[in-house]
CSV table of C-alpha atoms in Angstrom, one decimal:
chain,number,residue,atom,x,y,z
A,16,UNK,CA,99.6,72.1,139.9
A,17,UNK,CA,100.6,68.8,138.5
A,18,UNK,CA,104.1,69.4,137.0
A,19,UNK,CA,104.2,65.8,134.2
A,20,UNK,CA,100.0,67.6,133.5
A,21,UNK,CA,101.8,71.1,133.2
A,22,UNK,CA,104.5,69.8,130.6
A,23,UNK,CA,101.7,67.6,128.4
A,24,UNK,CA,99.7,70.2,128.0
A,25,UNK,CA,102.6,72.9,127.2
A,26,UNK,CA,104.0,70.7,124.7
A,27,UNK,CA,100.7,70.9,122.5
A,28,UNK,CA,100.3,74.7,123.2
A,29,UNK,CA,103.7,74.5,121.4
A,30,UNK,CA,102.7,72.0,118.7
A,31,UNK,CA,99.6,74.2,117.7
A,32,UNK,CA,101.4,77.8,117.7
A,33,UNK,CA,104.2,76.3,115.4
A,34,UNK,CA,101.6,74.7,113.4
A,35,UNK,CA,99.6,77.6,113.4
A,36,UNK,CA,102.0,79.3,111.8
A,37,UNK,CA,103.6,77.0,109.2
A,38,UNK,CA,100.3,75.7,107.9
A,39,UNK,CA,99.6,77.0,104.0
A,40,UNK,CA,96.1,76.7,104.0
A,41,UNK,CA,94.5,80.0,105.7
A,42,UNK,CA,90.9,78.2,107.3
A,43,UNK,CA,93.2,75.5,108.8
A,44,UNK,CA,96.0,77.6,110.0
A,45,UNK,CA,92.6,79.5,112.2
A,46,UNK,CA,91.0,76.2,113.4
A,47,UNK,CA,94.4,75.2,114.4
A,48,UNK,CA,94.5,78.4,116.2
A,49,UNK,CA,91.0,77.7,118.1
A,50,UNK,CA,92.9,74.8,119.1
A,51,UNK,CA,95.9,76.5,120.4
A,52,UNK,CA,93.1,78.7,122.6
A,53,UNK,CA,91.4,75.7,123.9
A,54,UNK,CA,94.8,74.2,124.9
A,55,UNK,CA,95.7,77.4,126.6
A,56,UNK,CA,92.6,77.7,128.6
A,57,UNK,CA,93.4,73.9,129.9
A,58,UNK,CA,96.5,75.5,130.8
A,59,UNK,CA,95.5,78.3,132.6
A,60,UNK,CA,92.8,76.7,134.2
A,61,UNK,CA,95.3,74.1,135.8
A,62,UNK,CA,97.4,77.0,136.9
A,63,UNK,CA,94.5,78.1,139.2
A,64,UNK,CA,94.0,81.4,136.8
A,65,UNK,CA,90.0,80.2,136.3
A,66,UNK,CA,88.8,83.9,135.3
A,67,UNK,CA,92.0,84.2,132.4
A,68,UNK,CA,90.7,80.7,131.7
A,69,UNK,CA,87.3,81.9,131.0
A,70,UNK,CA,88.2,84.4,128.7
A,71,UNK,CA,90.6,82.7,126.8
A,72,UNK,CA,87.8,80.1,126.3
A,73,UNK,CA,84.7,82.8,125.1
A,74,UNK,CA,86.7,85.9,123.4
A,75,UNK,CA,89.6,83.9,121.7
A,76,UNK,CA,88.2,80.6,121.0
A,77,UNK,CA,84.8,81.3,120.9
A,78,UNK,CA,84.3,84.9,119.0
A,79,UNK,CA,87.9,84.9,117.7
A,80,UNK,CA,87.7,82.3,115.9
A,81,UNK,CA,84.5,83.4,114.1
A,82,UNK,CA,85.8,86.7,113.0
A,83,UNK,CA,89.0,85.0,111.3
A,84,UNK,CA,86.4,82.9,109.3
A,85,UNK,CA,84.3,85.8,108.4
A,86,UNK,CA,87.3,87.3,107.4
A,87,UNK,CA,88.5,84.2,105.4
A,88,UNK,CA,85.1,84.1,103.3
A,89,UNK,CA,86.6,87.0,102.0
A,90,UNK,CA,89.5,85.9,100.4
A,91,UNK,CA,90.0,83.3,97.2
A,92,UNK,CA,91.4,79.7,98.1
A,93,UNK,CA,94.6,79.9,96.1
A,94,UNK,CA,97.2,83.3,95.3
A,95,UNK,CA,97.1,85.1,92.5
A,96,UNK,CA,100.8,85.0,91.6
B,21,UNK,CA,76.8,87.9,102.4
B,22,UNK,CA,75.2,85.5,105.3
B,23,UNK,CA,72.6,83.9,104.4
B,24,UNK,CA,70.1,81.2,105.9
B,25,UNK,CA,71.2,77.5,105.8
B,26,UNK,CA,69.1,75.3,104.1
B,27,UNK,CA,70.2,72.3,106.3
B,28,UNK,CA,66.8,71.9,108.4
B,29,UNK,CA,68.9,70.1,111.4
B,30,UNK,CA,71.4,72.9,111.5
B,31,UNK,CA,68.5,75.3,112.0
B,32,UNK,CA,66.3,73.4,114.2
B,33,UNK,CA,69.5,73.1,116.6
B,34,UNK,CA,70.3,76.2,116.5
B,35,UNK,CA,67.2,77.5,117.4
B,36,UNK,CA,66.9,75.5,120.2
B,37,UNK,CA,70.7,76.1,121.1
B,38,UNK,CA,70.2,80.2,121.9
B,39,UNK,CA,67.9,80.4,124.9
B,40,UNK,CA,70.6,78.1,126.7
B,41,UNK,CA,73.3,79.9,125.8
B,42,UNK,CA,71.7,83.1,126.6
B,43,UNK,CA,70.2,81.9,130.3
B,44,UNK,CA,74.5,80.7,130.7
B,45,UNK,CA,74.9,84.0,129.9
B,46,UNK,CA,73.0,85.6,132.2
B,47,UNK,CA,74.1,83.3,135.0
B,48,UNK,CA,77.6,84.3,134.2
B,49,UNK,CA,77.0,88.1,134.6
B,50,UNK,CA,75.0,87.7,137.4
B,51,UNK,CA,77.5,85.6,139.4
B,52,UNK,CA,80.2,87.8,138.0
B,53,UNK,CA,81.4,89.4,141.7
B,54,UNK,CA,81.6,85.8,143.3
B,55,UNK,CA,82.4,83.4,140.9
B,56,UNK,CA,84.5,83.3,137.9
B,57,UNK,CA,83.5,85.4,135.0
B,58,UNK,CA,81.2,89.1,134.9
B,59,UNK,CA,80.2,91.5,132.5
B,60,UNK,CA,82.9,90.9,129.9
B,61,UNK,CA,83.0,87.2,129.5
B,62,UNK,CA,79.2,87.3,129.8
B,63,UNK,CA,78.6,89.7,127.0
B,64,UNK,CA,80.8,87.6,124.8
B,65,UNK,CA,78.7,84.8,125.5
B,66,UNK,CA,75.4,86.8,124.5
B,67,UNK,CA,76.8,88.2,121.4
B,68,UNK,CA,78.0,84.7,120.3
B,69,UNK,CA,74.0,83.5,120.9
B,70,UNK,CA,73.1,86.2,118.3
B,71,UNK,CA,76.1,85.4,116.2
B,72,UNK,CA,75.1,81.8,115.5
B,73,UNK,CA,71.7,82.9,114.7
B,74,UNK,CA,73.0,85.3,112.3
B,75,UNK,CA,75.6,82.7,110.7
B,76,UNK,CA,72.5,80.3,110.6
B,77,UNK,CA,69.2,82.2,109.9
B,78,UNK,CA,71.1,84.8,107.6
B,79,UNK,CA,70.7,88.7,108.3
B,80,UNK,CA,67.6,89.7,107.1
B,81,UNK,CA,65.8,87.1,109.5
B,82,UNK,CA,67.8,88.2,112.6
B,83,UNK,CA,67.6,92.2,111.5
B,84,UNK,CA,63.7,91.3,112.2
B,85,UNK,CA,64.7,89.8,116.3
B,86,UNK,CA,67.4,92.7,117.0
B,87,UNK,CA,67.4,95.6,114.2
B,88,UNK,CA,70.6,97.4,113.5
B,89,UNK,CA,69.4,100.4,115.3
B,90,UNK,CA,68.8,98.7,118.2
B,91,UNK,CA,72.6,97.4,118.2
B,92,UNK,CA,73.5,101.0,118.2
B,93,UNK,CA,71.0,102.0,121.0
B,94,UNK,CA,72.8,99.3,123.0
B,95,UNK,CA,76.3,100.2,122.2
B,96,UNK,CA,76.0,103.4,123.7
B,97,UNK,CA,73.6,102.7,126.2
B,98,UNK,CA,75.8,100.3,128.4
B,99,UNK,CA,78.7,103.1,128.5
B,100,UNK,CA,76.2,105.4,129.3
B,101,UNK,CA,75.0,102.9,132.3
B,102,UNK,CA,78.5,102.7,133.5
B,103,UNK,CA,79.5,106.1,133.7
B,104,UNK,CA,76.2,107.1,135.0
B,105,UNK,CA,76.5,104.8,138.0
B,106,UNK,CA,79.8,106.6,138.1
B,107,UNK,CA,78.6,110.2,138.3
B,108,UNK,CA,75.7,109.1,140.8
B,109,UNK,CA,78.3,108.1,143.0
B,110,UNK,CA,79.9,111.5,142.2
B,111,UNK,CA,76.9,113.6,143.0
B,112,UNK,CA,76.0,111.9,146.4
B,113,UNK,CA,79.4,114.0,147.3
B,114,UNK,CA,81.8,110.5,147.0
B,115,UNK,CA,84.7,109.8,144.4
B,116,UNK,CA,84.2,108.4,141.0
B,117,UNK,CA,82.0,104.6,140.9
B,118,UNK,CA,82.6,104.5,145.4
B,119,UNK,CA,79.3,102.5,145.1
B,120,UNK,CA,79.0,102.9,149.3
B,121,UNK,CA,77.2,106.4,148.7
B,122,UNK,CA,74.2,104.3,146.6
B,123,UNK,CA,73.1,103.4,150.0
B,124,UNK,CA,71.1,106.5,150.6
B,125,UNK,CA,68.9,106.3,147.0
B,126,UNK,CA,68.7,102.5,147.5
B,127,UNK,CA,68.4,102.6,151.0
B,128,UNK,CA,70.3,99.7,152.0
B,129,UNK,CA,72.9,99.1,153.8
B,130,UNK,CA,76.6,100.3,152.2
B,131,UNK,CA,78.0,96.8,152.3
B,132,UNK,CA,74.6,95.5,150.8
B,133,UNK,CA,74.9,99.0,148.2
B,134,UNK,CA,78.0,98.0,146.8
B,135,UNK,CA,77.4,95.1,145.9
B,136,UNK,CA,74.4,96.6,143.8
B,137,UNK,CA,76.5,99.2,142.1
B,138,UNK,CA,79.1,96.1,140.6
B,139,UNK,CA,76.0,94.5,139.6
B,140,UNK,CA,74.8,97.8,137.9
B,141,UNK,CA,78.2,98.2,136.2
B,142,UNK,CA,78.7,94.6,135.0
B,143,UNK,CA,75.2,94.8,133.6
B,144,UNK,CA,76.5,97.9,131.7
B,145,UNK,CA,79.7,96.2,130.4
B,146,UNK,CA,77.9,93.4,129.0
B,147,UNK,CA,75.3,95.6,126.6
B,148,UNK,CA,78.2,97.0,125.2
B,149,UNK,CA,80.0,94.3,125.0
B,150,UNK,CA,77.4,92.2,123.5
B,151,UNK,CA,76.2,95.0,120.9
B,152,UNK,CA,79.9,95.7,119.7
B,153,UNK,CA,80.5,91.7,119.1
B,154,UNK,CA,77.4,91.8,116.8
B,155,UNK,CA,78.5,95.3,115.1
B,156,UNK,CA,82.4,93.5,114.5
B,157,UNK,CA,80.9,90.2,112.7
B,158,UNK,CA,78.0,92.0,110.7
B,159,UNK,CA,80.3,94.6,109.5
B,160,UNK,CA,83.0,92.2,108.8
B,161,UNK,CA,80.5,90.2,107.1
B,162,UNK,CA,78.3,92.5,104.8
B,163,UNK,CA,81.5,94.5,104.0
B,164,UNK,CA,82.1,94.8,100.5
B,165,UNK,CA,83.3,91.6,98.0
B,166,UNK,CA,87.4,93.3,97.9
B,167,UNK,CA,87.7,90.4,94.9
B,168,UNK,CA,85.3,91.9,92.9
B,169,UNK,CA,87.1,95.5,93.7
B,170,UNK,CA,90.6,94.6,92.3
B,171,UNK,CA,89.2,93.4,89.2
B,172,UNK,CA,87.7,96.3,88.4
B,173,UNK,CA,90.4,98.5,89.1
């Protein structure tokens, strides 16, 4: 319930979505994204939401992040056109 | 597709790795009615212990530790706890999962009976939970090389 604690750790939440997103490389863009998770499990956990923070943490940065990849070995490095 | 490393380190920790994670996930289930987490977060947890012995000692040795029927079984199984707690309740002339009426088969006090009947249900979510994880990432996983499909067509 620290408010300056709050605003660090919202900043990087931010950071990590629009780098998420903007990234071109597909197996970055979903590490960043385990990142994003992990920073919004810090945030919820500071908010008092402990039980949101625990699934953020296990479903979305834990097995989430581990599907994308599986998914990812799929596909070739570069575009075809 | 997934096959086993042949980076002995990577192995050897890993092996030693899962019957941590597992016991954390047990603990997490178990404590699920007074502490944060329960059937959900725990079953994640024990599907991911399987996972990383799948992404590390490749299918065919984890087939041999958990076959794929018995992921099915499980699947099913944990519904079928959960809505058979439900029915219980039902047919000991209370409303759908009112875990107070388990008192009379357990014979325990109700306070002391619904306790048990979260427990029950919990346990249920996190079969299913756990076996569906495992059916996601092997499917996902074994699923057919789509590079290899365009080319030929």
């Amino acid at each position: 319930m620290i408010i300056l604690f709050d605003l660090i750790i919202l900043i990087f939440v931010v950071i990590c979505a629009v780098t998420a997103i903007t990234v071109k490389d597909l197996l970055s863009a979903v590490m960043i994204l385990g990142a994003y998770s992990f920073f919004m499990c810090l945030l919820w956990t500071e908010m008092g939401a402990v039980d949101v923070a625990f699934t953020e943490a296990s479903v979305s940065a834990g097995i989430g992040t581990i599907l994308f990849i599986a998914a990812i070995i799929k596909t070739t490095r570069r575009s075809k056109d | 597709m997934i096959r086993k490393t042949d980076d002995i380190i990577i192995r050897t920790v890993a092996r030693i790795l899962v019957p941590f994670i597992q016991i954390y996930a047990l603990y997490v289930i178990m404590h699920g009615h007074y502490s944060p987490g329960g059937g959900f977060q725990g079953g994640v947890i024990l599907g991911a212990s399987i996972v990383l012995l799948l992404i590390t000692h490749g299918l065919v040795e984890t087939k041999k530790k958990i076959p794929e029927k018995a992921i099915a079984l499980f699947s099913s199984m944990g519904v079928f706890i959960y809505a058979g707690i439900g029915v219980l309740c039902l047919l000991l002339f209370g409303n759908f999962l009112d875990y107070g009426k388990l008192s009379v088969i357990l014979n325990i006090p109700p306070a002391a009976a619904r306790a048990m009947g979260i427990l029950g249900v919990e346990i249920g979510v996190s079969i299913t939970v756990m076996a569906v994880m495992i059916s996601i990432f092997t499917s996902i996983s074994t699923a057919e090389d789509h590079s290899k499909y365009d080319k030929e067509h």
